[in-house]
Amino acid sequence: MPDLDTAPDPRTGTRHDETPPSTTETEPGGRADARRNRRQLIIATREAIASRGLDVSALDIATAAGVGVGTLYRRFGTKEALLNAVVIGLYDEMCDVARACMERPDPWDGLAEFVMELAGAHRDSRGLAEYTAEYKQEPSPELAERTAALQDAVMRLTERARAAGALRDDVTWQDILICSRAALDTDHCLGVDAGPDGWRRIVTILLDGIRAPGRTPLEGPAPRVHPGATPDRTASADR
């Protein structure tokens, strides 16, 4: 897992300890070039981690962006800081999705839509799937803030569906998050090919399983938030 302690401001891509811009970059034309280079690096990184995960090299990212690797380090300081900025952007997009799902008239539709969207985001980006599965490395403050925001959104969607009688009483918001990863590695099994959209069938079957009324009691404890992954939450938040 990358070291995220040197993450940039996701809005500007700059860090407090970043090398000051050159004279050329502070000129009007230079500033435009710098902004364009930053956009290209963000786009190239999103595409690279989607297919190759977080181990993509700085050189490969810079080459795909059409800039020198030195430009990457001038703009972001480290490859890890660039990755952090990109993942923060992906998390922000999922927060926007969650807010839109909260506006759905039917609480179950809102929850089901969010689970499908998050499952699809995991499918679309190997790097995002790797990031959301990480818990051993302490995240940057910016990423921890987005993680907490996403968890809060899932809590609200879960409670809204439960209050409407649409969600099984024994399903927690933590279960919902784990369910969103069910679409990973669902393409082939024993000669069976699920097809490009087969993962949607799997998620739909899973959603039907958590919809009220549930028939089979769940075995074992509910998933738990790993200690230190996000700010402490009260026991009541488990439901």
Coordinates of C-alpha atoms in Angstrom, one line a residue:
M1 CA 0.0 0.0 0.0
P2 CA 1.4 3.4 -0.9
D3 CA 2.6 5.9 1.7
L4 CA -0.1 8.5 1.7
D5 CA 1.4 10.9 4.3
T6 CA 2.5 13.3 1.6
A7 CA -0.9 13.7 -0.1
P8 CA -1.6 16.9 -1.9
D9 CA -4.6 19.1 -1.7
P10 CA -7.0 17.3 -4.0
R11 CA -8.2 20.6 -5.4
T12 CA -4.8 21.9 -6.4
G13 CA -2.5 18.9 -6.4
T14 CA 0.1 20.9 -4.3
R15 CA 1.7 20.0 -1.0
H16 CA 3.2 22.2 1.7
D17 CA 6.6 20.7 1.1
E18 CA 6.4 20.7 -2.7
T19 CA 9.1 22.3 -4.7
P20 CA 8.0 25.9 -5.6
P21 CA 7.0 26.3 -9.2
S22 CA 9.6 27.6 -11.6
T23 CA 9.5 31.1 -13.0
T24 CA 8.1 29.7 -16.3
E25 CA 5.2 28.1 -14.4
T26 CA 4.3 31.3 -12.7
E27 CA 3.9 33.2 -16.0
P28 CA 0.4 33.1 -17.6
G29 CA 1.3 30.6 -20.3
G30 CA 3.3 28.5 -17.8
R31 CA 0.3 28.4 -15.4
A32 CA -2.0 27.1 -18.2
D33 CA 0.6 24.5 -19.1
A34 CA 0.9 23.4 -15.5
R35 CA -2.9 23.1 -15.2
R36 CA -3.1 21.1 -18.4
N37 CA -0.3 18.8 -17.2
R38 CA -2.0 18.2 -13.9
R39 CA -5.3 17.3 -15.7
Q40 CA -3.5 15.0 -18.0
L41 CA -1.7 13.3 -15.1
I42 CA -5.0 12.8 -13.2
I43 CA -6.7 11.3 -16.3
A44 CA -3.7 9.0 -17.1
T45 CA -3.6 7.8 -13.5
R46 CA -7.3 7.0 -13.3
E47 CA -7.0 5.0 -16.5
A48 CA -3.8 3.3 -15.4
I49 CA -5.0 2.2 -12.0
A50 CA -8.3 1.1 -13.4
S51 CA -6.6 -1.7 -15.5
R52 CA -3.4 -2.3 -13.7
G53 CA -4.0 -1.4 -10.0
L54 CA -1.9 0.7 -7.7
D55 CA 1.5 -0.8 -8.7
V56 CA 1.6 1.2 -11.9
S57 CA 4.9 3.0 -12.2
A58 CA 5.4 6.8 -12.2
L59 CA 7.1 6.5 -15.6
D60 CA 4.2 4.7 -17.2
I61 CA 1.8 7.3 -15.8
A62 CA 3.9 10.2 -17.1
T63 CA 4.3 8.5 -20.5
A64 CA 0.5 8.0 -20.8
A65 CA 0.0 11.6 -19.8
G66 CA 2.4 12.8 -22.5
V67 CA 4.7 14.5 -20.0
G68 CA 8.1 13.8 -18.5
V69 CA 8.3 11.9 -15.2
G70 CA 9.9 15.1 -13.7
T71 CA 6.7 16.9 -14.3
L72 CA 4.8 14.4 -12.3
Y73 CA 7.1 14.9 -9.3
R74 CA 7.0 18.7 -9.7
R75 CA 3.2 18.7 -9.7
F76 CA 2.6 16.1 -7.0
G77 CA 5.9 15.5 -5.2
T78 CA 5.4 11.7 -5.1
K79 CA 3.6 9.0 -7.1
E80 CA 1.7 8.1 -3.9
A81 CA 0.5 11.7 -3.6
L82 CA -0.9 11.5 -7.1
L83 CA -2.6 8.2 -6.4
N84 CA -4.1 9.7 -3.3
A85 CA -5.5 12.7 -5.2
V86 CA -7.0 10.4 -7.8
V87 CA -8.6 8.0 -5.3
I88 CA -10.0 11.0 -3.3
G89 CA -11.7 12.1 -6.6
L90 CA -13.2 8.6 -7.0
Y91 CA -14.5 8.7 -3.4
D92 CA -16.0 12.1 -3.9
E93 CA -17.9 10.8 -6.9
M94 CA -19.3 7.9 -4.8
C95 CA -20.4 10.4 -2.2
D96 CA -22.3 12.3 -4.9
V97 CA -23.9 9.0 -5.9
A98 CA -24.9 8.3 -2.3
R99 CA -26.5 11.8 -2.0
A100 CA -28.5 11.2 -5.2
C101 CA -29.6 7.8 -3.9
M102 CA -30.9 9.4 -0.7
E103 CA -33.3 11.5 -2.8
R104 CA -34.9 8.4 -4.4
P105 CA -38.6 8.3 -3.3
D106 CA -38.4 4.6 -2.5
P107 CA -35.8 3.9 0.2
W108 CA -35.1 0.4 -1.1
D109 CA -34.5 1.6 -4.6
G110 CA -32.0 4.2 -3.2
L111 CA -30.0 1.5 -1.3
A112 CA -30.1 -1.0 -4.1
E113 CA -28.9 1.6 -6.6
F114 CA -26.0 2.7 -4.4
V115 CA -24.9 -0.9 -3.9
M116 CA -25.0 -1.5 -7.7
E117 CA -23.1 1.7 -8.4
L118 CA -20.4 0.9 -5.8
A119 CA -20.1 -2.6 -7.1
G120 CA -19.7 -1.3 -10.6
A121 CA -17.0 1.2 -9.4
H122 CA -15.1 -1.7 -7.9
R123 CA -15.4 -3.6 -11.2
D124 CA -14.4 -0.6 -13.3
S125 CA -11.2 0.3 -11.3
R126 CA -8.9 -2.3 -10.0
G127 CA -7.0 0.4 -8.1
L128 CA -10.2 1.6 -6.4
A129 CA -11.0 -2.0 -5.3
E130 CA -7.5 -2.3 -3.9
Y131 CA -7.8 0.9 -2.0
T132 CA -11.2 0.1 -0.5
A133 CA -9.9 -3.3 0.7
E134 CA -6.8 -1.7 2.4
Y135 CA -7.0 -1.3 6.2
K136 CA -3.4 -1.9 7.5
Q137 CA -2.0 1.4 6.3
E138 CA -3.2 4.6 7.9
P139 CA -4.9 6.7 5.3
S140 CA -4.1 10.4 4.7
P141 CA -6.4 12.8 6.6
E142 CA -8.2 13.7 3.3
L143 CA -8.9 10.1 2.5
A144 CA -9.9 9.3 6.0
E145 CA -12.4 12.1 5.8
R146 CA -13.9 10.7 2.6
T147 CA -14.0 7.2 4.0
A148 CA -16.0 8.5 7.0
A149 CA -18.3 10.4 4.7
L150 CA -19.0 7.3 2.6
Q151 CA -19.6 5.2 5.7
D152 CA -22.1 7.8 7.0
A153 CA -23.9 7.8 3.7
V154 CA -24.2 4.0 3.7
M155 CA -25.5 4.2 7.3
R156 CA -28.2 6.6 6.3
L157 CA -29.2 4.6 3.3
T158 CA -29.3 1.4 5.3
E159 CA -31.4 3.0 8.1
R160 CA -33.8 4.6 5.7
A161 CA -34.4 1.2 4.0
R162 CA -34.8 -0.5 7.3
A163 CA -37.3 2.1 8.6
A164 CA -39.4 1.5 5.5
G165 CA -39.5 -2.2 6.3
A166 CA -37.6 -3.0 3.1
L167 CA -34.4 -4.3 4.7
R168 CA -33.8 -7.4 6.8
D169 CA -33.5 -6.4 10.5
D170 CA -30.2 -8.4 10.9
V171 CA -28.4 -6.7 8.0
T172 CA -26.0 -3.9 9.0
W173 CA -24.5 -1.1 7.1
Q174 CA -21.2 -2.9 7.3
D175 CA -22.8 -5.9 5.5
I176 CA -23.9 -3.5 2.8
L177 CA -20.3 -2.3 2.2
I178 CA -19.0 -5.8 2.0
C179 CA -21.8 -6.8 -0.4
S180 CA -20.5 -4.1 -2.8
R181 CA -17.4 -6.2 -3.4
A182 CA -19.4 -9.3 -4.4
A183 CA -19.1 -8.4 -8.1
L184 CA -15.3 -8.9 -8.1
D185 CA -14.0 -12.1 -9.7
T186 CA -17.3 -13.3 -11.0
D187 CA -16.5 -13.8 -14.6
H188 CA -15.7 -17.5 -14.9
C189 CA -16.1 -20.7 -12.9
L190 CA -15.6 -24.3 -14.0
G191 CA -16.1 -23.5 -17.6
V192 CA -19.0 -21.1 -17.1
D193 CA -18.7 -17.6 -18.5
A194 CA -20.8 -15.0 -16.8
G195 CA -20.6 -12.5 -19.7
P196 CA -19.7 -8.8 -19.5
D197 CA -22.8 -8.0 -17.4
G198 CA -23.0 -11.2 -15.3
W199 CA -21.8 -9.4 -12.2
R200 CA -25.1 -7.4 -12.2
R201 CA -27.0 -10.7 -11.9
I202 CA -24.9 -11.6 -8.9
V203 CA -25.5 -8.3 -7.2
T204 CA -29.2 -8.5 -7.9
I205 CA -29.4 -12.0 -6.4
L206 CA -27.5 -10.7 -3.4
L207 CA -29.8 -7.7 -2.9
D208 CA -32.8 -10.0 -3.0
G209 CA -31.2 -11.9 -0.2
I210 CA -31.0 -8.9 2.1
R211 CA -34.4 -7.6 1.3
A212 CA -37.1 -8.0 4.0
P213 CA -38.5 -10.4 5.0
G214 CA -35.4 -12.5 5.4
R215 CA -35.9 -16.2 5.5
T216 CA -32.6 -17.7 6.7
P217 CA -30.9 -16.5 9.9
L218 CA -27.4 -15.1 9.3
E219 CA -24.6 -17.1 10.8
G220 CA -21.6 -15.5 12.6
P221 CA -21.1 -11.9 13.7
A222 CA -21.6 -8.9 11.4
P223 CA -18.5 -7.4 9.7
R224 CA -16.8 -4.8 11.9
V225 CA -14.9 -1.6 11.2
H226 CA -11.2 -2.3 11.5
P227 CA -9.8 -0.4 14.5
G228 CA -8.0 2.8 13.5
A229 CA -9.3 2.8 9.9
T230 CA -11.7 5.7 10.6
P231 CA -12.7 7.8 13.6
D232 CA -14.3 5.8 16.4
R233 CA -18.0 5.1 16.1
T234 CA -20.5 4.3 18.8
A235 CA -21.9 0.8 19.2
S236 CA -25.3 2.1 18.1
A237 CA -23.9 2.9 14.7
D238 CA -23.5 -0.9 14.0
R239 CA -27.2 -0.9 13.0

